[in-house]
PDB file of C-alpha atoms in Angstrom:
ATOM      1  CA  MET A   1      40.316 -16.208  12.455  1.00  0.00           C
ATOM      2  CA  THR A   2      41.523 -12.603  12.324  1.00  0.00           C
ATOM      3  CA  ILE A   3      39.833  -9.711  10.508  1.00  0.00           C
ATOM      4  CA  PHE A   4      42.025  -6.827   9.334  1.00  0.00           C
ATOM      5  CA  VAL A   5      40.392  -3.428   8.828  1.00  0.00           C
ATOM      6  CA  LEU A   6      42.324  -1.590   6.129  1.00  0.00           C
ATOM      7  CA  ASP A   7      40.424   1.714   6.353  1.00  0.00           C
ATOM      8  CA  GLN A   8      41.706   4.209   8.910  1.00  0.00           C
ATOM      9  CA  VAL A   9      39.388   4.039  11.928  1.00  0.00           C
ATOM     10  CA  PRO A  10      39.773   6.512  14.835  1.00  0.00           C
ATOM     11  CA  ARG A  11      40.888   4.809  18.045  1.00  0.00           C
ATOM     12  CA  ASN A  12      37.737   5.856  19.880  1.00  0.00           C
ATOM     13  CA  MET A  13      35.635   3.980  17.297  1.00  0.00           C
ATOM     14  CA  GLN A  14      37.743   0.839  16.951  1.00  0.00           C
ATOM     15  CA  MET A  15      36.145  -1.101  19.771  1.00  0.00           C
ATOM     16  CA  HIS A  16      32.653  -0.388  18.436  1.00  0.00           C
ATOM     17  CA  VAL A  17      33.641  -1.458  14.914  1.00  0.00           C
ATOM     18  CA  ALA A  18      35.366  -4.596  16.220  1.00  0.00           C
ATOM     19  CA  LYS A  19      32.299  -5.692  18.165  1.00  0.00           C
ATOM     20  CA  LYS A  20      30.106  -5.152  15.103  1.00  0.00           C
ATOM     21  CA  LEU A  21      32.400  -7.234  12.900  1.00  0.00           C
ATOM     22  CA  MET A  22      32.661 -10.013  15.457  1.00  0.00           C
ATOM     23  CA  SER A  23      28.881 -10.136  15.837  1.00  0.00           C
ATOM     24  CA  TYR A  24      28.518 -11.441  12.277  1.00  0.00           C
ATOM     25  CA  SER A  25      28.218 -15.172  12.954  1.00  0.00           C
ATOM     26  CA  ASN A  26      29.083 -16.164   9.379  1.00  0.00           C
ATOM     27  CA  ILE A  27      32.525 -14.541   9.657  1.00  0.00           C
ATOM     28  CA  CYS A  28      33.461 -16.494  12.811  1.00  0.00           C
ATOM     29  CA  ALA A  29      36.136 -13.964  13.792  1.00  0.00           C
ATOM     30  CA  GLU A  30      38.079 -14.334  17.026  1.00  0.00           C
ATOM     31  CA  GLN A  31      39.750 -10.927  16.860  1.00  0.00           C
ATOM     32  CA  VAL A  32      40.009  -7.712  14.856  1.00  0.00           C
ATOM     33  CA  GLY A  33      43.127  -5.742  13.983  1.00  0.00           C
ATOM     34  CA  PHE A  34      43.254  -2.205  12.583  1.00  0.00           C
ATOM     35  CA  ILE A  35      46.000  -1.257  10.125  1.00  0.00           C
ATOM     36  CA  GLU A  36      47.645   2.095  10.845  1.00  0.00           C
ATOM     37  CA  LYS A  37      50.839   3.969  10.047  1.00  0.00           C
ATOM     38  CA  ALA A  38      53.746   3.505  12.434  1.00  0.00           C
ATOM     39  CA  ILE A  39      53.422   5.966  15.309  1.00  0.00           C
ATOM     40  CA  VAL A  40      56.065   4.884  17.840  1.00  0.00           C
ATOM     41  CA  HIS A  41      58.909   4.531  15.336  1.00  0.00           C
ATOM     42  CA  LYS A  42      58.363   7.650  13.239  1.00  0.00           C
ATOM     43  CA  GLU A  43      61.502   7.004  11.204  1.00  0.00           C
ATOM     44  CA  LEU A  44      59.781   3.902   9.769  1.00  0.00           C
ATOM     45  CA  GLU A  45      56.461   5.589   8.977  1.00  0.00           C
ATOM     46  CA  ASP A  46      56.871   5.149   5.204  1.00  0.00           C
ATOM     47  CA  LYS A  47      58.238   1.603   5.431  1.00  0.00           C
ATOM     48  CA  CYS A  48      56.395  -0.031   8.300  1.00  0.00           C
ATOM     49  CA  LEU A  49      52.731  -0.601   9.142  1.00  0.00           C
ATOM     50  CA  ARG A  50      51.260  -0.685  12.630  1.00  0.00           C
ATOM     51  CA  LEU A  51      48.872  -3.396  13.760  1.00  0.00           C
ATOM     52  CA  GLN A  52      46.524  -1.983  16.383  1.00  0.00           C
ATOM     53  CA  MET A  53      44.537  -4.804  17.974  1.00  0.00           C
ATOM     54  CA  MET A  54      40.942  -4.187  19.042  1.00  0.00           C
ATOM     55  CA  GLY A  55      41.756  -4.124  22.750  1.00  0.00           C
ATOM     56  CA  GLY A  56      45.247  -2.656  22.495  1.00  0.00           C
ATOM     57  CA  GLU A  57      46.759  -6.068  23.203  1.00  0.00           C
ATOM     58  CA  PHE A  58      49.618  -7.846  21.448  1.00  0.00           C
ATOM     59  CA  CYS A  59      48.664 -10.780  19.211  1.00  0.00           C
ATOM     60  CA  GLY A  60      51.352 -12.969  17.672  1.00  0.00           C
ATOM     61  CA  ASN A  61      49.043 -14.801  15.273  1.00  0.00           C
ATOM     62  CA  ALA A  62      47.595 -11.552  13.943  1.00  0.00           C
ATOM     63  CA  THR A  63      51.152 -10.272  13.520  1.00  0.00           C
ATOM     64  CA  ARG A  64      52.119 -13.373  11.515  1.00  0.00           C
ATOM     65  CA  ALA A  65      48.925 -13.075   9.482  1.00  0.00           C
ATOM     66  CA  LEU A  66      49.448  -9.405   8.624  1.00  0.00           C
ATOM     67  CA  ALA A  67      53.016 -10.120   7.525  1.00  0.00           C
ATOM     68  CA  ALA A  68      51.701 -12.854   5.213  1.00  0.00           C
ATOM     69  CA  LEU A  69      48.997 -10.517   3.867  1.00  0.00           C
ATOM     70  CA  MET A  70      51.590  -7.843   3.083  1.00  0.00           C
ATOM     71  CA  VAL A  71      53.635 -10.349   1.089  1.00  0.00           C
ATOM     72  CA  HIS A  72      50.478 -11.631  -0.623  1.00  0.00           C
ATOM     73  CA  ASN A  73      49.501  -8.087  -1.649  1.00  0.00           C
ATOM     74  CA  GLN A  74      53.084  -7.258  -2.666  1.00  0.00           C
ATOM     75  CA  TYR A  75      53.338  -4.405  -0.192  1.00  0.00           C
ATOM     76  CA  PRO A  76      56.302  -2.118  -1.029  1.00  0.00           C
ATOM     77  CA  ASN A  77      59.316  -1.664   1.229  1.00  0.00           C
ATOM     78  CA  ILE A  78      59.499  -5.219   2.525  1.00  0.00           C
ATOM     79  CA  THR A  79      62.824  -6.992   2.176  1.00  0.00           C
ATOM     80  CA  LYS A  80      62.957  -9.895  -0.243  1.00  0.00           C
ATOM     81  CA  ALA A  81      65.498 -12.636   0.389  1.00  0.00           C
ATOM     82  CA  GLU A  82      66.367 -15.575  -1.840  1.00  0.00           C
ATOM     83  CA  ASP A  83      63.766 -17.865  -0.286  1.00  0.00           C
ATOM     84  CA  GLY A  84      61.341 -15.502   1.430  1.00  0.00           C
ATOM     85  CA  HIS A  85      60.516 -12.025   2.706  1.00  0.00           C
ATOM     86  CA  THR A  86      61.338 -10.070   5.851  1.00  0.00           C
ATOM     87  CA  VAL A  87      58.527  -7.891   7.189  1.00  0.00           C
ATOM     88  CA  GLN A  88      58.865  -5.335   9.983  1.00  0.00           C
ATOM     89  CA  LEU A  89      55.779  -4.388  11.965  1.00  0.00           C
ATOM     90  CA  GLU A  90      54.858  -2.100  14.804  1.00  0.00           C
ATOM     91  CA  VAL A  91      52.270  -3.845  16.998  1.00  0.00           C
ATOM     92  CA  SER A  92      50.056  -2.681  19.850  1.00  0.00           C
ATOM     93  CA  GLY A  93      50.953  -3.902  23.313  1.00  0.00           C
ATOM     94  CA  ILE A  94      54.724  -3.683  22.796  1.00  0.00           C
ATOM     95  CA  ASP A  95      57.200  -0.910  22.016  1.00  0.00           C
ATOM     96  CA  SER A  96      59.793  -2.781  19.955  1.00  0.00           C
ATOM     97  CA  ILE A  97      59.638  -3.543  16.218  1.00  0.00           C
ATOM     98  CA  ILE A  98      58.608  -7.130  15.406  1.00  0.00           C
ATOM     99  CA  ASN A  99      60.399  -8.980  12.603  1.00  0.00           C
ATOM    100  CA  CYS A 100      58.607 -11.672  10.596  1.00  0.00           C
ATOM    101  CA  GLN A 101      59.894 -14.087   7.960  1.00  0.00           C
ATOM    102  CA  VAL A 102      57.333 -15.105   5.327  1.00  0.00           C
ATOM    103  CA  TYR A 103      57.681 -17.933   2.810  1.00  0.00           C
ATOM    104  CA  LYS A 104      55.390 -18.851  -0.072  1.00  0.00           C
ATOM    105  CA  THR A 105      53.910 -22.338  -0.369  1.00  0.00           C
ATOM    106  CA  GLU A 106      52.447 -24.246  -3.310  1.00  0.00           C
ATOM    107  CA  ASP A 107      49.033 -22.754  -2.472  1.00  0.00           C
ATOM    108  CA  ASP A 108      48.732 -19.141  -3.665  1.00  0.00           C
ATOM    109  CA  ASN A 109      46.738 -18.140  -0.562  1.00  0.00           C
ATOM    110  CA  THR A 110      48.816 -19.986   2.057  1.00  0.00           C
ATOM    111  CA  TYR A 111      52.128 -18.886   3.552  1.00  0.00           C
ATOM    112  CA  LEU A 112      54.569 -20.022   6.200  1.00  0.00           C
ATOM    113  CA  SER A 113      54.969 -17.097   8.567  1.00  0.00           C
ATOM    114  CA  GLN A 114      57.596 -17.011  11.284  1.00  0.00           C
ATOM    115  CA  VAL A 115      57.862 -14.386  13.981  1.00  0.00           C
ATOM    116  CA  ASN A 116      60.505 -13.623  16.568  1.00  0.00           C
ATOM    117  CA  MET A 117      58.313 -13.168  19.602  1.00  0.00           C
ATOM    118  CA  PRO A 118      59.044 -10.624  22.336  1.00  0.00           C
ATOM    119  CA  LEU A 119      60.673 -12.028  25.445  1.00  0.00           C
ATOM    120  CA  PRO A 120      58.642 -12.300  28.648  1.00  0.00           C
ATOM    121  CA  LYS A 121      58.972  -9.648  31.311  1.00  0.00           C
ATOM    122  CA  GLU A 122      58.655 -12.257  34.038  1.00  0.00           C
ATOM    123  CA  ILE A 123      58.281 -16.033  34.526  1.00  0.00           C
ATOM    124  CA  SER A 124      57.068 -17.343  37.860  1.00  0.00           C
ATOM    125  CA  ASP A 125      55.407 -20.253  39.603  1.00  0.00           C
ATOM    126  CA  PHE A 126      51.865 -19.267  40.518  1.00  0.00           C
ATOM    127  CA  SER A 127      49.505 -21.082  42.890  1.00  0.00           C
ATOM    128  CA  PHE A 128      45.913 -20.224  43.741  1.00  0.00           C
ATOM    129  CA  GLU A 129      42.838 -21.818  45.227  1.00  0.00           C
ATOM    130  CA  VAL A 130      39.668 -22.697  43.318  1.00  0.00           C
ATOM    131  CA  ASP A 131      36.727 -24.210  45.185  1.00  0.00           C
ATOM    132  CA  GLY A 132      38.983 -25.428  47.982  1.00  0.00           C
ATOM    133  CA  ILE A 133      41.580 -26.992  45.653  1.00  0.00           C
ATOM    134  CA  VAL A 134      45.062 -25.505  45.248  1.00  0.00           C
ATOM    135  CA  PHE A 135      46.281 -25.358  41.645  1.00  0.00           C
ATOM    136  CA  SER A 136      49.840 -24.814  40.491  1.00  0.00           C
ATOM    137  CA  SER A 137      50.631 -23.061  37.226  1.00  0.00           C
ATOM    138  CA  ILE A 138      53.398 -21.153  35.511  1.00  0.00           C
ATOM    139  CA  LYS A 139      52.680 -17.474  34.953  1.00  0.00           C
ATOM    140  CA  VAL A 140      54.324 -15.894  31.900  1.00  0.00           C
ATOM    141  CA  GLU A 141      54.032 -12.122  31.577  1.00  0.00           C
ATOM    142  CA  PHE A 142      54.546 -10.464  28.204  1.00  0.00           C
ATOM    143  CA  GLU A 143      53.986  -6.838  27.320  1.00  0.00           C
ATOM    144  CA  GLY A 144      50.285  -6.627  26.525  1.00  0.00           C
ATOM    145  CA  ILE A 145      49.216 -10.071  27.754  1.00  0.00           C
ATOM    146  CA  THR A 146      49.773 -12.489  30.643  1.00  0.00           C
ATOM    147  CA  HIS A 147      49.376 -16.250  30.303  1.00  0.00           C
ATOM    148  CA  PHE A 148      48.825 -19.005  32.844  1.00  0.00           C
ATOM    149  CA  ILE A 149      50.016 -22.485  31.818  1.00  0.00           C
ATOM    150  CA  VAL A 150      47.762 -25.073  33.436  1.00  0.00           C
ATOM    151  CA  ASP A 151      47.591 -28.879  33.328  1.00  0.00           C
ATOM    152  CA  SER A 152      44.243 -29.407  31.581  1.00  0.00           C
ATOM    153  CA  LYS A 153      43.655 -32.803  33.180  1.00  0.00           C
ATOM    154  CA  LYS A 154      43.566 -31.283  36.653  1.00  0.00           C
ATOM    155  CA  VAL A 155      40.798 -28.752  35.937  1.00  0.00           C
ATOM    156  CA  LYS A 156      37.207 -30.001  36.142  1.00  0.00           C
ATOM    157  CA  ASP A 157      35.227 -26.742  36.082  1.00  0.00           C
ATOM    158  CA  LYS A 158      36.838 -24.376  33.569  1.00  0.00           C
ATOM    159  CA  ASP A 159      34.181 -21.669  33.996  1.00  0.00           C
ATOM    160  CA  LEU A 160      34.868 -21.457  37.718  1.00  0.00           C
ATOM    161  CA  PHE A 161      38.592 -21.634  37.041  1.00  0.00           C
ATOM    162  CA  PHE A 162      38.397 -18.654  34.662  1.00  0.00           C
ATOM    163  CA  LYS A 163      36.397 -16.591  37.167  1.00  0.00           C
ATOM    164  CA  GLN A 164      39.016 -17.163  39.851  1.00  0.00           C
ATOM    165  CA  ILE A 165      41.874 -16.184  37.540  1.00  0.00           C
ATOM    166  CA  LYS A 166      39.960 -13.067  36.472  1.00  0.00           C
ATOM    167  CA  ASN A 167      39.409 -12.125  40.122  1.00  0.00           C
ATOM    168  CA  GLU A 168      43.171 -12.336  40.628  1.00  0.00           C
ATOM    169  CA  MET A 169      43.934 -10.336  37.474  1.00  0.00           C
ATOM    170  CA  ASP A 170      41.369  -7.647  38.310  1.00  0.00           C
ATOM    171  CA  LYS A 171      43.582  -6.712  41.257  1.00  0.00           C
ATOM    172  CA  THR A 172      46.224  -5.558  38.754  1.00  0.00           C
ATOM    173  CA  HIS A 173      46.472  -3.481  35.575  1.00  0.00           C
ATOM    174  CA  TYR A 174      46.309  -5.595  32.420  1.00  0.00           C
ATOM    175  CA  ASP A 175      45.220  -5.528  28.770  1.00  0.00           C
ATOM    176  CA  ALA A 176      44.540  -9.226  28.284  1.00  0.00           C
ATOM    177  CA  PHE A 177      45.230 -12.617  29.811  1.00  0.00           C
ATOM    178  CA  GLY A 178      45.059 -16.210  28.686  1.00  0.00           C
ATOM    179  CA  ILE A 179      44.610 -19.568  30.351  1.00  0.00           C
ATOM    180  CA  MET A 180      46.542 -22.167  28.387  1.00  0.00           C
ATOM    181  CA  TYR A 181      45.049 -25.562  29.191  1.00  0.00           C
ATOM    182  CA  TYR A 182      47.790 -27.996  28.191  1.00  0.00           C
ATOM    183  CA  ASP A 183      47.657 -31.784  28.083  1.00  0.00           C
ATOM    184  CA  TYR A 184      51.270 -32.742  28.738  1.00  0.00           C
ATOM    185  CA  ASN A 185      50.754 -36.328  27.555  1.00  0.00           C
ATOM    186  CA  GLU A 186      48.931 -35.537  24.302  1.00  0.00           C
ATOM    187  CA  GLU A 187      50.879 -32.291  23.736  1.00  0.00           C
ATOM    188  CA  PHE A 188      47.579 -30.551  22.996  1.00  0.00           C
ATOM    189  CA  LEU A 189      46.826 -26.929  23.877  1.00  0.00           C
ATOM    190  CA  GLU A 190      43.380 -25.352  24.418  1.00  0.00           C
ATOM    191  CA  PRO A 191      43.761 -21.549  24.543  1.00  0.00           C
ATOM    192  CA  LEU A 192      41.229 -19.393  26.399  1.00  0.00           C
ATOM    193  CA  VAL A 193      41.851 -15.647  26.035  1.00  0.00           C
ATOM    194  CA  TYR A 194      40.154 -12.675  27.691  1.00  0.00           C
ATOM    195  CA  VAL A 195      40.614  -9.109  26.364  1.00  0.00           C
ATOM    196  CA  LYS A 196      39.699  -6.472  28.921  1.00  0.00           C
ATOM    197  CA  GLY A 197      39.126  -3.568  26.516  1.00  0.00           C
ATOM    198  CA  THR A 198      36.334  -5.349  24.646  1.00  0.00           C
ATOM    199  CA  ASP A 199      35.270  -7.578  27.558  1.00  0.00           C
ATOM    200  CA  SER A 200      35.589 -10.528  25.154  1.00  0.00           C
ATOM    201  CA  LEU A 201      36.331 -14.138  26.053  1.00  0.00           C
ATOM    202  CA  PHE A 202      37.208 -16.678  23.360  1.00  0.00           C
ATOM    203  CA  TRP A 203      38.248 -20.275  23.063  1.00  0.00           C
ATOM    204  CA  GLU A 204      40.785 -19.606  20.335  1.00  0.00           C
ATOM    205  CA  ARG A 205      41.592 -22.132  17.654  1.00  0.00           C
ATOM    206  CA  SER A 206      45.216 -21.071  17.834  1.00  0.00           C
ATOM    207  CA  CYS A 207      47.078 -18.658  20.091  1.00  0.00           C
ATOM    208  CA  ALA A 208      50.573 -17.466  19.206  1.00  0.00           C
ATOM    209  CA  SER A 209      51.395 -15.655  22.427  1.00  0.00           C
ATOM    210  CA  GLY A 210      49.932 -18.573  24.387  1.00  0.00           C
ATOM    211  CA  THR A 211      52.056 -21.040  22.425  1.00  0.00           C
ATOM    212  CA  SER A 212      55.075 -18.837  23.109  1.00  0.00           C
ATOM    213  CA  ALA A 213      54.174 -18.789  26.793  1.00  0.00           C
ATOM    214  CA  LEU A 214      53.937 -22.579  26.757  1.00  0.00           C
ATOM    215  CA  GLY A 215      57.355 -22.754  25.106  1.00  0.00           C
ATOM    216  CA  VAL A 216      58.733 -20.434  27.776  1.00  0.00           C
ATOM    217  CA  ALA A 217      57.145 -22.522  30.539  1.00  0.00           C
ATOM    218  CA  LEU A 218      58.565 -25.784  29.164  1.00  0.00           C
ATOM    219  CA  THR A 219      61.983 -24.147  28.810  1.00  0.00           C
ATOM    220  CA  TYR A 220      61.723 -22.805  32.357  1.00  0.00           C
ATOM    221  CA  MET A 221      60.801 -26.267  33.669  1.00  0.00           C
ATOM    222  CA  LYS A 222      63.472 -28.181  31.730  1.00  0.00           C
ATOM    223  CA  LYS A 223      66.195 -25.508  31.854  1.00  0.00           C
ATOM    224  CA  LYS A 224      67.153 -26.129  28.225  1.00  0.00           C
ATOM    225  CA  ASN A 225      66.354 -25.185  24.618  1.00  0.00           C
ATOM    226  CA  ILE A 226      63.168 -26.631  23.164  1.00  0.00           C
ATOM    227  CA  ASP A 227      61.785 -27.164  19.669  1.00  0.00           C
ATOM    228  CA  GLN A 228      58.170 -28.198  20.162  1.00  0.00           C
ATOM    229  CA  LYS A 229      55.246 -28.742  17.813  1.00  0.00           C
ATOM    230  CA  VAL A 230      52.091 -27.774  19.670  1.00  0.00           C
ATOM    231  CA  ARG A 231      48.765 -29.164  18.487  1.00  0.00           C
ATOM    232  CA  GLN A 232      45.748 -26.886  18.937  1.00  0.00           C
ATOM    233  CA  PRO A 233      42.140 -26.947  17.701  1.00  0.00           C
ATOM    234  CA  GLY A 234      43.184 -24.907  14.651  1.00  0.00           C
ATOM    235  CA  GLY A 235      46.257 -26.950  13.773  1.00  0.00           C
ATOM    236  CA  LEU A 236      49.974 -26.894  14.530  1.00  0.00           C
ATOM    237  CA  LEU A 237      52.278 -24.125  15.691  1.00  0.00           C
ATOM    238  CA  GLN A 238      55.969 -24.747  16.213  1.00  0.00           C
ATOM    239  CA  VAL A 239      57.773 -22.947  19.024  1.00  0.00           C
ATOM    240  CA  THR A 240      61.558 -22.851  19.351  1.00  0.00           C
ATOM    241  CA  THR A 241      63.349 -21.332  22.331  1.00  0.00           C
ATOM    242  CA  LYS A 242      66.918 -20.772  23.475  1.00  0.00           C
ATOM    243  CA  TRP A 243      67.880 -21.052  27.141  1.00  0.00           C
ATOM    244  CA  SER A 244      71.059 -19.321  28.294  1.00  0.00           C
ATOM    245  CA  GLU A 245      72.414 -18.245  31.669  1.00  0.00           C
ATOM    246  CA  ASN A 246      69.222 -19.198  33.486  1.00  0.00           C
ATOM    247  CA  SER A 247      66.875 -17.219  31.247  1.00  0.00           C
ATOM    248  CA  VAL A 248      65.013 -17.459  27.944  1.00  0.00           C
ATOM    249  CA  GLU A 249      67.135 -15.804  25.267  1.00  0.00           C
ATOM    250  CA  SER A 250      64.829 -16.078  22.238  1.00  0.00           C
ATOM    251  CA  ILE A 251      61.403 -17.339  21.137  1.00  0.00           C
ATOM    252  CA  CYS A 252      60.555 -18.166  17.541  1.00  0.00           C
ATOM    253  CA  LEU A 253      57.087 -19.139  16.363  1.00  0.00           C
ATOM    254  CA  ASN A 254      56.302 -20.719  13.016  1.00  0.00           C
ATOM    255  CA  GLY A 255      53.113 -21.868  11.294  1.00  0.00           C
ATOM    256  CA  THR A 256      50.911 -21.534   8.233  1.00  0.00           C
ATOM    257  CA  VAL A 257      48.650 -18.577   7.447  1.00  0.00           C
ATOM    258  CA  GLU A 258      45.772 -18.890   4.982  1.00  0.00           C
ATOM    259  CA  ILE A 259      44.178 -15.805   3.425  1.00  0.00           C
ATOM    260  CA  VAL A 260      40.546 -16.803   2.981  1.00  0.00           C
ATOM    261  CA  ALA A 261      38.597 -13.689   1.935  1.00  0.00           C
ATOM    262  CA  GLU A 262      38.710  -9.978   1.204  1.00  0.00           C
ATOM    263  CA  GLY A 263      35.786  -7.611   0.838  1.00  0.00           C
ATOM    264  CA  ILE A 264      33.696  -4.716   2.109  1.00  0.00           C
ATOM    265  CA  VAL A 265      31.555  -4.762   5.247  1.00  0.00           C
ATOM    266  CA  ASN A 266      29.049  -2.062   6.192  1.00  0.00           C
ATOM    267  CA  VAL A 267      28.821  -1.412   9.937  1.00  0.00           C
TER     268      VAL A 267
END
């Protein structure tokens, strides 16, 4: 669940506002995004919105959701195609413009939203020791967030596992990281995400960047294109990748977005 704040909130107040909104237990929010004007690509200021996440991180699901919301609210200056809409967004955590494709469904509040995800900066095998046991994972580094793909069946103490990963990450500069616990047999993903700026840790119902990282890891392991439906606690996300000349050439993520409520909150 993502909350979008439409009012302009100064950056130095965003973290405080986000924590207040997330403290409301009846909202059940996992993250908060603040809607701003484009600031990196000034030439698109009148045509493109900026999504500034609460911790300055990149969030693929929030990006897909905002694109769907813009179509739902008939935001001007988005491109309408025969069967859908193209939405350009500037998003925290990355410098490039993100392109989304949004399609209406039979439900007025539900959309199919597809995003071309940014490519990873680095993919590597990563091993570390937890309580005397050596674990192997695949580390996928994006701008704004790093993910570790881990075989869920091999981890018994996930709290201890998280602490060890955090100890490793605290030796570096980072905005956020995720541990993607994946059951390779059941094809089921449990995403755990930590955002440094807000010191927040969540078992997410769905994680777009984590699903992309999983797609990258599977592509890296198999050395070929993949088209994989990934089950998560919040439902399905579909990740499609292209493998060319020993690297990942593209990542596309697709799934439904439901707009559930809109209103005013006093903080």
